[in-house]
PDB file of C-alpha atoms in Angstrom:
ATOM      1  CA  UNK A   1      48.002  24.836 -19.761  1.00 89.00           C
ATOM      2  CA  UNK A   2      46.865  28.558 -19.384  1.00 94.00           C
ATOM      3  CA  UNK A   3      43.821  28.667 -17.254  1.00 96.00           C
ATOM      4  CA  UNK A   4      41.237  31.346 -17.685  1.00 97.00           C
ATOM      5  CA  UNK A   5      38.789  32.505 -15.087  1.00 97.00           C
ATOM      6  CA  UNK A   6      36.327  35.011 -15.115  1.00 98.00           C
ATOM      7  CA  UNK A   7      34.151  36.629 -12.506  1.00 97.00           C
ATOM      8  CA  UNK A   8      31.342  36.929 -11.895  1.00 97.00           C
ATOM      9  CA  UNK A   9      29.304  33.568 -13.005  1.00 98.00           C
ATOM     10  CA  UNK A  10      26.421  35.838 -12.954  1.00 97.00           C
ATOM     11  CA  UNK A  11      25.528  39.384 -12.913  1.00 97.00           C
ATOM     12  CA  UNK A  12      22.229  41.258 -12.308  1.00 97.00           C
ATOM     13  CA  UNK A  13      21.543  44.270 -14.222  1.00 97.00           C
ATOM     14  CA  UNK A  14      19.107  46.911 -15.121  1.00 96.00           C
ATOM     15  CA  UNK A  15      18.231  48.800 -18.647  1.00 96.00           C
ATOM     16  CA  UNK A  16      21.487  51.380 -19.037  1.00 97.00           C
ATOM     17  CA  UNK A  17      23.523  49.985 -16.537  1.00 97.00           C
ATOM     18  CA  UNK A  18      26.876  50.129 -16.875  1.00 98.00           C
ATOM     19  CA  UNK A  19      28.700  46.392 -16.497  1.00 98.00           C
ATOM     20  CA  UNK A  20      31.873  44.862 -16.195  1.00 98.00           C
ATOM     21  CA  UNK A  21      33.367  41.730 -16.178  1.00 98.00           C
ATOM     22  CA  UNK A  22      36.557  40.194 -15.823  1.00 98.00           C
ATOM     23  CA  UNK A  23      38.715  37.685 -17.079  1.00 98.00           C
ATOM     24  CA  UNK A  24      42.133  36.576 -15.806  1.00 98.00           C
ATOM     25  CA  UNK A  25      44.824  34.267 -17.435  1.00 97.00           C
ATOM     26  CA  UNK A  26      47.037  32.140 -14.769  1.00 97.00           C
ATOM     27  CA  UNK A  27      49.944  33.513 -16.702  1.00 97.00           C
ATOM     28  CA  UNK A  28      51.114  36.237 -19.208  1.00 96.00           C
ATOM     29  CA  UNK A  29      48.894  36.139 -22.467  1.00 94.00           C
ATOM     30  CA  UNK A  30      49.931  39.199 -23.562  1.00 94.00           C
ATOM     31  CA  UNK A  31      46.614  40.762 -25.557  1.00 95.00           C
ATOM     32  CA  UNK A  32      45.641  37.440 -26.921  1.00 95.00           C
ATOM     33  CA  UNK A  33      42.400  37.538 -25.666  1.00 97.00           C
ATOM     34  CA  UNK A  34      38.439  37.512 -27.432  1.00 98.00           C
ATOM     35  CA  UNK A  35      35.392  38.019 -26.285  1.00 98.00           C
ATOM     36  CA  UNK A  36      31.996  36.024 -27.176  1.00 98.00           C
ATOM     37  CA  UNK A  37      28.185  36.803 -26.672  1.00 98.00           C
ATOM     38  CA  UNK A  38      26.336  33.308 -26.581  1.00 98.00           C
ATOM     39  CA  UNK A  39      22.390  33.561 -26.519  1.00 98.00           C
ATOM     40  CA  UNK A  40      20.493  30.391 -25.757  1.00 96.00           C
ATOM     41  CA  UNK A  41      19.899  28.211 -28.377  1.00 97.00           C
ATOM     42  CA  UNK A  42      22.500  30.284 -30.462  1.00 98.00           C
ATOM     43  CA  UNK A  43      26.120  29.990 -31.346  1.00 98.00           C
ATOM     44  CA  UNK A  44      28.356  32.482 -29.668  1.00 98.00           C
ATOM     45  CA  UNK A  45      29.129  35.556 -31.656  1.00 98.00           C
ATOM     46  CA  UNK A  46      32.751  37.133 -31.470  1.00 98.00           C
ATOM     47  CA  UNK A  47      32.487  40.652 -29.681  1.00 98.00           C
ATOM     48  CA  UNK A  48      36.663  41.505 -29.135  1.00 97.00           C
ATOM     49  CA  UNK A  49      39.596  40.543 -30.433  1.00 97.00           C
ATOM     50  CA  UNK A  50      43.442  41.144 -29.616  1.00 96.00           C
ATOM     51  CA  UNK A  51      42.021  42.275 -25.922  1.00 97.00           C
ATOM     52  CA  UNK A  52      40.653  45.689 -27.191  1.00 97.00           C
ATOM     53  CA  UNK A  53      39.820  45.695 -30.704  1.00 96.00           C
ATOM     54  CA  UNK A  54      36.121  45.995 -31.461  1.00 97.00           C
ATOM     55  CA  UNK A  55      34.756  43.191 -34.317  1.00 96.00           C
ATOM     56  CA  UNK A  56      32.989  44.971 -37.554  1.00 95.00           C
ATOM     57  CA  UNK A  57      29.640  45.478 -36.622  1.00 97.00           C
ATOM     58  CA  UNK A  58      29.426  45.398 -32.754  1.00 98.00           C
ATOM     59  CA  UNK A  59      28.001  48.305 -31.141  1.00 98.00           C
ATOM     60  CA  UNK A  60      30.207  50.205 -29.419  1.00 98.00           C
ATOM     61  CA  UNK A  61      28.621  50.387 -26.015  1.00 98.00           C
ATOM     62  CA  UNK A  62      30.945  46.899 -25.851  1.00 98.00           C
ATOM     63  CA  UNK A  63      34.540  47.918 -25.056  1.00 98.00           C
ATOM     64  CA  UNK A  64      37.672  45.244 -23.532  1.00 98.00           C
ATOM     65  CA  UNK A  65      40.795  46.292 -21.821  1.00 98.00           C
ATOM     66  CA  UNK A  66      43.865  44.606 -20.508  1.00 98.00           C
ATOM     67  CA  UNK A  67      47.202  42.668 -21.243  1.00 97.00           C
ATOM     68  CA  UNK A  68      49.200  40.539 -19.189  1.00 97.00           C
ATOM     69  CA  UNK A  69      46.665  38.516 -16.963  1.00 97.00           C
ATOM     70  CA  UNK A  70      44.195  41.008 -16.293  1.00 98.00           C
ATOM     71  CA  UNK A  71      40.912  41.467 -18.889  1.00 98.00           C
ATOM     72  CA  UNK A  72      37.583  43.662 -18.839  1.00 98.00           C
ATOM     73  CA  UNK A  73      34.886  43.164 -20.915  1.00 98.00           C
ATOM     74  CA  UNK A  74      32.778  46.700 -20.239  1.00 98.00           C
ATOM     75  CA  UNK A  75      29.105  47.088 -21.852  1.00 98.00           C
ATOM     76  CA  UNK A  76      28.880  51.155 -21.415  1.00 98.00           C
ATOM     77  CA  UNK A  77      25.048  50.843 -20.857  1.00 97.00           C
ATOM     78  CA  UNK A  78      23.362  47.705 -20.921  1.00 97.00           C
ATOM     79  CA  UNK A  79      20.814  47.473 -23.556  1.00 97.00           C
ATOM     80  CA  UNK A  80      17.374  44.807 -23.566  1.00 95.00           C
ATOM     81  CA  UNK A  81      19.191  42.845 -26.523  1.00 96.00           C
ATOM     82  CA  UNK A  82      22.692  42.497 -24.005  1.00 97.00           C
ATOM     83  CA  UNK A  83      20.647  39.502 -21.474  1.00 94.00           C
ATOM     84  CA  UNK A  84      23.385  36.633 -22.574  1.00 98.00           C
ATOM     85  CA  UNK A  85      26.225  34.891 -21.200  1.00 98.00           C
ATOM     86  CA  UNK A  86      29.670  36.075 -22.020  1.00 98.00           C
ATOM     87  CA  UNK A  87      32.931  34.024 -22.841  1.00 98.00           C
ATOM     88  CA  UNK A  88      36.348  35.276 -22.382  1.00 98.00           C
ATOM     89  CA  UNK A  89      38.857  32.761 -24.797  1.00 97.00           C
ATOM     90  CA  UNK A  90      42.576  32.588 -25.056  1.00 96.00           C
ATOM     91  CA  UNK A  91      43.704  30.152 -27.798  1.00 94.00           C
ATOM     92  CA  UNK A  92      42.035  26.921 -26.924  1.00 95.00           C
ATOM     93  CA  UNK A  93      40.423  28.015 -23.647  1.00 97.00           C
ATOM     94  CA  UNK A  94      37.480  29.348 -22.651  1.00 98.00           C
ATOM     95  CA  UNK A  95      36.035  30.721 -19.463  1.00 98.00           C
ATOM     96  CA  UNK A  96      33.762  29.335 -17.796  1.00 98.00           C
ATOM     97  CA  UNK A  97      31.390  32.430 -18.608  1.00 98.00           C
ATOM     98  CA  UNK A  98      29.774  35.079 -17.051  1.00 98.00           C
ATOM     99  CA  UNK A  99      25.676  35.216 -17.530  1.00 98.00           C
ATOM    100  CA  UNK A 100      24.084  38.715 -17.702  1.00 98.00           C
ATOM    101  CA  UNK A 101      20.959  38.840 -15.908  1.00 96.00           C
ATOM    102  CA  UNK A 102      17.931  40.715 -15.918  1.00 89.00           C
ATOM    103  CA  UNK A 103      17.238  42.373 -12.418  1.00 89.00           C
TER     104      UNK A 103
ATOM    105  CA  UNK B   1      29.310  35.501 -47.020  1.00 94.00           C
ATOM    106  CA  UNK B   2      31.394  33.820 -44.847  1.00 96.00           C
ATOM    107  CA  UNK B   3      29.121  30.984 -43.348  1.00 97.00           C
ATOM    108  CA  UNK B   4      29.549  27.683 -41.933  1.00 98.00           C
ATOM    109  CA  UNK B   5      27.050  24.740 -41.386  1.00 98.00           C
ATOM    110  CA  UNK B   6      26.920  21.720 -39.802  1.00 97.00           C
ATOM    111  CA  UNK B   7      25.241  18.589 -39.720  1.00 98.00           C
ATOM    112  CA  UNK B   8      25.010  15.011 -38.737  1.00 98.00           C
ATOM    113  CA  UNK B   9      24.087  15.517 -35.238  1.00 97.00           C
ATOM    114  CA  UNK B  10      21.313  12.544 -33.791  1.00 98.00           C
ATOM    115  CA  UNK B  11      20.416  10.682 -31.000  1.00 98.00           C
ATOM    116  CA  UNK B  12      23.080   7.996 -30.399  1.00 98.00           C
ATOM    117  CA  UNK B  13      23.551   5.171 -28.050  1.00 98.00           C
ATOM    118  CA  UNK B  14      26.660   4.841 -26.303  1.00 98.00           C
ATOM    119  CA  UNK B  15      29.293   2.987 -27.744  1.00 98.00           C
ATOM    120  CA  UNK B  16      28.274   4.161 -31.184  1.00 98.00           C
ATOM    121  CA  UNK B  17      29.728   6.229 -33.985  1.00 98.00           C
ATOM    122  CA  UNK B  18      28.152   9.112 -35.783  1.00 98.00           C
ATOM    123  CA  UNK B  19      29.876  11.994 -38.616  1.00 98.00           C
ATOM    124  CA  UNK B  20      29.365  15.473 -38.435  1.00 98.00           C
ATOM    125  CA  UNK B  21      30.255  17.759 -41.532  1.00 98.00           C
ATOM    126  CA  UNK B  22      30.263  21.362 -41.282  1.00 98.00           C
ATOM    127  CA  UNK B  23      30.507  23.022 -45.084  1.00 98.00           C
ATOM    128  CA  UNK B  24      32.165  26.414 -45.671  1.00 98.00           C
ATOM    129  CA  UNK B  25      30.739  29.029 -47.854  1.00 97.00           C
ATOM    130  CA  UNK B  26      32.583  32.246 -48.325  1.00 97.00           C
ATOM    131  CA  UNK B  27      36.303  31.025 -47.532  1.00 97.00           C
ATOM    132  CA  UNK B  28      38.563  27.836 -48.110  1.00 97.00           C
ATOM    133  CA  UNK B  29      38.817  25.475 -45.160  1.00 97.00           C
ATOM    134  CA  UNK B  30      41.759  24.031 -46.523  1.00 97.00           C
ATOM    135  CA  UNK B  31      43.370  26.934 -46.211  1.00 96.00           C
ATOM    136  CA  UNK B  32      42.584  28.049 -42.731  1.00 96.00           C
ATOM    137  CA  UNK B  33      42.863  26.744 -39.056  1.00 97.00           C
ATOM    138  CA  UNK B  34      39.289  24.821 -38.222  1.00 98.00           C
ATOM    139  CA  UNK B  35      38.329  23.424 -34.571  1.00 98.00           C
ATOM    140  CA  UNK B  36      35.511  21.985 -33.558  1.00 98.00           C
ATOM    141  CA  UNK B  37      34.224  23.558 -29.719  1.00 98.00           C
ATOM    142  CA  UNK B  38      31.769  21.472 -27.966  1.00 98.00           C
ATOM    143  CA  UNK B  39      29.022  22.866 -25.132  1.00 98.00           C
ATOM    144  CA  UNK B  40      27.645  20.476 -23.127  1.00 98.00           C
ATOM    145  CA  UNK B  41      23.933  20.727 -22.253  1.00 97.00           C
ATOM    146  CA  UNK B  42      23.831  23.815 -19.667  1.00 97.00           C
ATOM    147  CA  UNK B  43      27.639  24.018 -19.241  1.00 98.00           C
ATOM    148  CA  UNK B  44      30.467  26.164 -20.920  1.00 98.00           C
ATOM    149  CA  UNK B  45      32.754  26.008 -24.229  1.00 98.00           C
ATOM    150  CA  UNK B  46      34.919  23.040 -24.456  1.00 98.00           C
ATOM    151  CA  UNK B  47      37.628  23.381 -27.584  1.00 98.00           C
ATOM    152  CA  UNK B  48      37.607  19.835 -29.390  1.00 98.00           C
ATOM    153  CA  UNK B  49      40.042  19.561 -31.839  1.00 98.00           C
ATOM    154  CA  UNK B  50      41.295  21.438 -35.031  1.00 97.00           C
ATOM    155  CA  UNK B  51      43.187  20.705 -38.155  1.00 98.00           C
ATOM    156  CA  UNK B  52      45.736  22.869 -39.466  1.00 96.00           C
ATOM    157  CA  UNK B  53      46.171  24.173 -43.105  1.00 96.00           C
ATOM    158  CA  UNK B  54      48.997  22.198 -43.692  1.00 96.00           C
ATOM    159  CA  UNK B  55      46.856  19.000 -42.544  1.00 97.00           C
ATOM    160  CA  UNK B  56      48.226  18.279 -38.641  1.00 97.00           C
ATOM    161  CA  UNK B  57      45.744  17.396 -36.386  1.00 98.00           C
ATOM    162  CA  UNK B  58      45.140  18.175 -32.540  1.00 98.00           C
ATOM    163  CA  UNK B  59      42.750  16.737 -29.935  1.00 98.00           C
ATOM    164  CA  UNK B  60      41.852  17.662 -26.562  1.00 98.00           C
ATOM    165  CA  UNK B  61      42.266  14.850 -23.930  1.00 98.00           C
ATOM    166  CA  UNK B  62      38.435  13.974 -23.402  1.00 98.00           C
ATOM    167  CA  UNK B  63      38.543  12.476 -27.197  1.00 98.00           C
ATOM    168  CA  UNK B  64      41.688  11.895 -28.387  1.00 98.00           C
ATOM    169  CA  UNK B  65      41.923   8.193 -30.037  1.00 98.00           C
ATOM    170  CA  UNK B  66      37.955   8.123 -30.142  1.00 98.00           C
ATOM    171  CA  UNK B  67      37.541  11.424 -32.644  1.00 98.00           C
ATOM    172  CA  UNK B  68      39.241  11.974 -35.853  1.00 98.00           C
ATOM    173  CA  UNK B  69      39.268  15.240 -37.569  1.00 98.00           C
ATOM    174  CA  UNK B  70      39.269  15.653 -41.102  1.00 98.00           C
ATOM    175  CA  UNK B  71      38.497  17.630 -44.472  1.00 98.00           C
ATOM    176  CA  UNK B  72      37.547  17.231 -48.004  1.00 98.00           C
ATOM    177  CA  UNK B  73      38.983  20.448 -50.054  1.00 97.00           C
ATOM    178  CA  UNK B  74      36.602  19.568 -53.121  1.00 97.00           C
ATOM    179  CA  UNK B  75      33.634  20.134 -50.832  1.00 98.00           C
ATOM    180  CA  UNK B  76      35.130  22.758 -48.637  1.00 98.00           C
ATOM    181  CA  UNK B  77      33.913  20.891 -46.170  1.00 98.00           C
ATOM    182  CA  UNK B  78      34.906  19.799 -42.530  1.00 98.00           C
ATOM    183  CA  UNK B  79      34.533  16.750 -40.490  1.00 98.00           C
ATOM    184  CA  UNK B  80      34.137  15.207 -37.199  1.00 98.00           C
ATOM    185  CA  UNK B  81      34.420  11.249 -36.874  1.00 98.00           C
ATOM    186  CA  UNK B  82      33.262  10.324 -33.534  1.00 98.00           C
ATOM    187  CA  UNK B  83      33.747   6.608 -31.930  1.00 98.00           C
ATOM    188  CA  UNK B  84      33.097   4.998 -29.037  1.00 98.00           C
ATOM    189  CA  UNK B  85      30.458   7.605 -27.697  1.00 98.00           C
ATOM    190  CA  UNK B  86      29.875   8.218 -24.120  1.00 98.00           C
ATOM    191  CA  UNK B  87      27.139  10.146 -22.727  1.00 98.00           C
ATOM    192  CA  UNK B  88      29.199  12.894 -21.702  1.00 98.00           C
ATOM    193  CA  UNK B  89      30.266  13.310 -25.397  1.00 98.00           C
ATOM    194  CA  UNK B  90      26.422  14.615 -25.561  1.00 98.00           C
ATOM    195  CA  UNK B  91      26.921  18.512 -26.542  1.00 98.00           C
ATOM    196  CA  UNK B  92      26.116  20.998 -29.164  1.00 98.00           C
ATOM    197  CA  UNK B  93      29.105  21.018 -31.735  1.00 98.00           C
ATOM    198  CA  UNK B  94      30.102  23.746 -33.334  1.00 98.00           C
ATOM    199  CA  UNK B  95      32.666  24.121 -36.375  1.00 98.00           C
ATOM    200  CA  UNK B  96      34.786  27.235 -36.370  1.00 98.00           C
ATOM    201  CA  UNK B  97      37.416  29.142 -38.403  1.00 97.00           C
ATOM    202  CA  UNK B  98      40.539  29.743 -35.830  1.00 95.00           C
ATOM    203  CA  UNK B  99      42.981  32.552 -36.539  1.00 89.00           C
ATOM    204  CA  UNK B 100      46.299  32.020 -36.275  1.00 84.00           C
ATOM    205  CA  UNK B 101      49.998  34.163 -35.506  1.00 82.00           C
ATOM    206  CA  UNK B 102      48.661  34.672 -31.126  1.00 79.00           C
ATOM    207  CA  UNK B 103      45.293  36.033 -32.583  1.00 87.00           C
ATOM    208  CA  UNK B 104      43.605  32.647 -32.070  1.00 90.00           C
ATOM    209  CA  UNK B 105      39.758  34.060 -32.476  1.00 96.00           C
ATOM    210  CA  UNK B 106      36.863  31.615 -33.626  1.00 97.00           C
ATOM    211  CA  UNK B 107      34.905  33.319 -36.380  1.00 97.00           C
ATOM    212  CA  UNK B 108      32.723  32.256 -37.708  1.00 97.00           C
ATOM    213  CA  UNK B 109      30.880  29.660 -36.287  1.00 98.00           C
ATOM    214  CA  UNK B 110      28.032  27.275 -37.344  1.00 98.00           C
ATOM    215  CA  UNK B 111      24.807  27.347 -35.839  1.00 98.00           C
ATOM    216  CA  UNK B 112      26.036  23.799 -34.021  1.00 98.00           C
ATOM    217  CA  UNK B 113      24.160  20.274 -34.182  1.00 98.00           C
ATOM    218  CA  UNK B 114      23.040  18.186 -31.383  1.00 98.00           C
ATOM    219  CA  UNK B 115      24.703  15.029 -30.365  1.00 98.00           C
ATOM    220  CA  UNK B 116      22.885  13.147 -27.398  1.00 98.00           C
ATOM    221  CA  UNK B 117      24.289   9.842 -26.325  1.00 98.00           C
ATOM    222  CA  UNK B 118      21.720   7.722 -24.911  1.00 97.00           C
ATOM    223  CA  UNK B 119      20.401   4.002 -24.614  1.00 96.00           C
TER     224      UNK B 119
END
């Protein structure tokens, strides 16, 4: 099974920061890859898709790069309504997530 | 609108059985991919199991033989059959549309329900 591991597990961040986190497959996954905002208490909410392409309605401060075994999730500058914890997924696997901090 | 939601979430005690449903709105689960993903209390997303268009069935590991997947096309709705219960079955379950062809997204999702396995 492809394993999927991002970094960091947690990130502290200010108002208009720019962030990035990464995501990286144990093997070649090509640009299979999303990307999921989970709030608490909510379900998580597709960001990306196909490694780079941007789901309808997202703002577009959220970007994702990569193929191959290497992934970025960027968030050009961090907005108040960004505090969450973000999931990279390749077909049935997650990561283990990456929680966006206020700091 | 697209839209999922589930139900059938409860408090449970171990060994027991419970059914969650999830109904569609918006699409036709018969003719789509849909998984269930689990997230245990504090923890990450766990994929479940999923049932294909053409009606073949997949579990992970953790609940194969205990969990059965299903649908009903004249509801448009989804299903989760879970036996034997064990406390680390306790999660929020969510239903979700998977794409298909390498794109494997989840959208959309329900909101989730609440299974807690306790005496």
């Amino acid at each position: 099974d492809i394993q999927m591991t991002q970094s960091p597990s947690t990130l502290s961040a200010s108002v208009g920061d720019r962030v990035t986190i990464t995501c990286r497959a144990s093997q070649s996954i090509s640009s299979w890859l999303a990307w999921y905002q989970q709030k608490p208490g909510k379900a998580p909410k597709l960001l990306i898709y196909k490694a780079s392409s941007l789901e309808s309605g997202v703002p577009s401060r959220f970007s994702g790069s990569g193929s191959g075994t290497e992934f970025t999730l960027t968030i050009s500058s961090l907005q108040p309504d960004d505090f969450a914890t973000y999931y990279c997924q390749q077909w049935r696997t997650f990561g283990q997530g990456t929680k966006v901090e206020i700091k | 609108e697209v839209q999922l939601v589930e139900s059938g979430g409860g408090l449970i005690q171990p060994g027991g059985s419970l059914r969650l449903s999830c109904a569609a709105s918006g699409f036709t689960v018969s003719s789509n991919y849909m998984s269930w993903v689990r997230q245990a209390p504090g923890k990450g997303l766990e994929w479940v199991s999923v049932i294909y268009s053409g009606g073949s069935t997949y579990y992970a590991d953790s609940v194969k033989g205990r969990f059965t997947i299903s649908r009903d096309n004249s509801k448009n709705t989804l299903y989760l059959q879970m036996n034997s219960l064990r406390a680390e079955d306790t999660a929020v379950y969510y239903c979700a549309r998977e794409g298909v062809d390498g794109d494997y997204r989840f959208d959309p999702w329900g909101q989730g329900t609440l299974v807690t396995v306790s005496s």
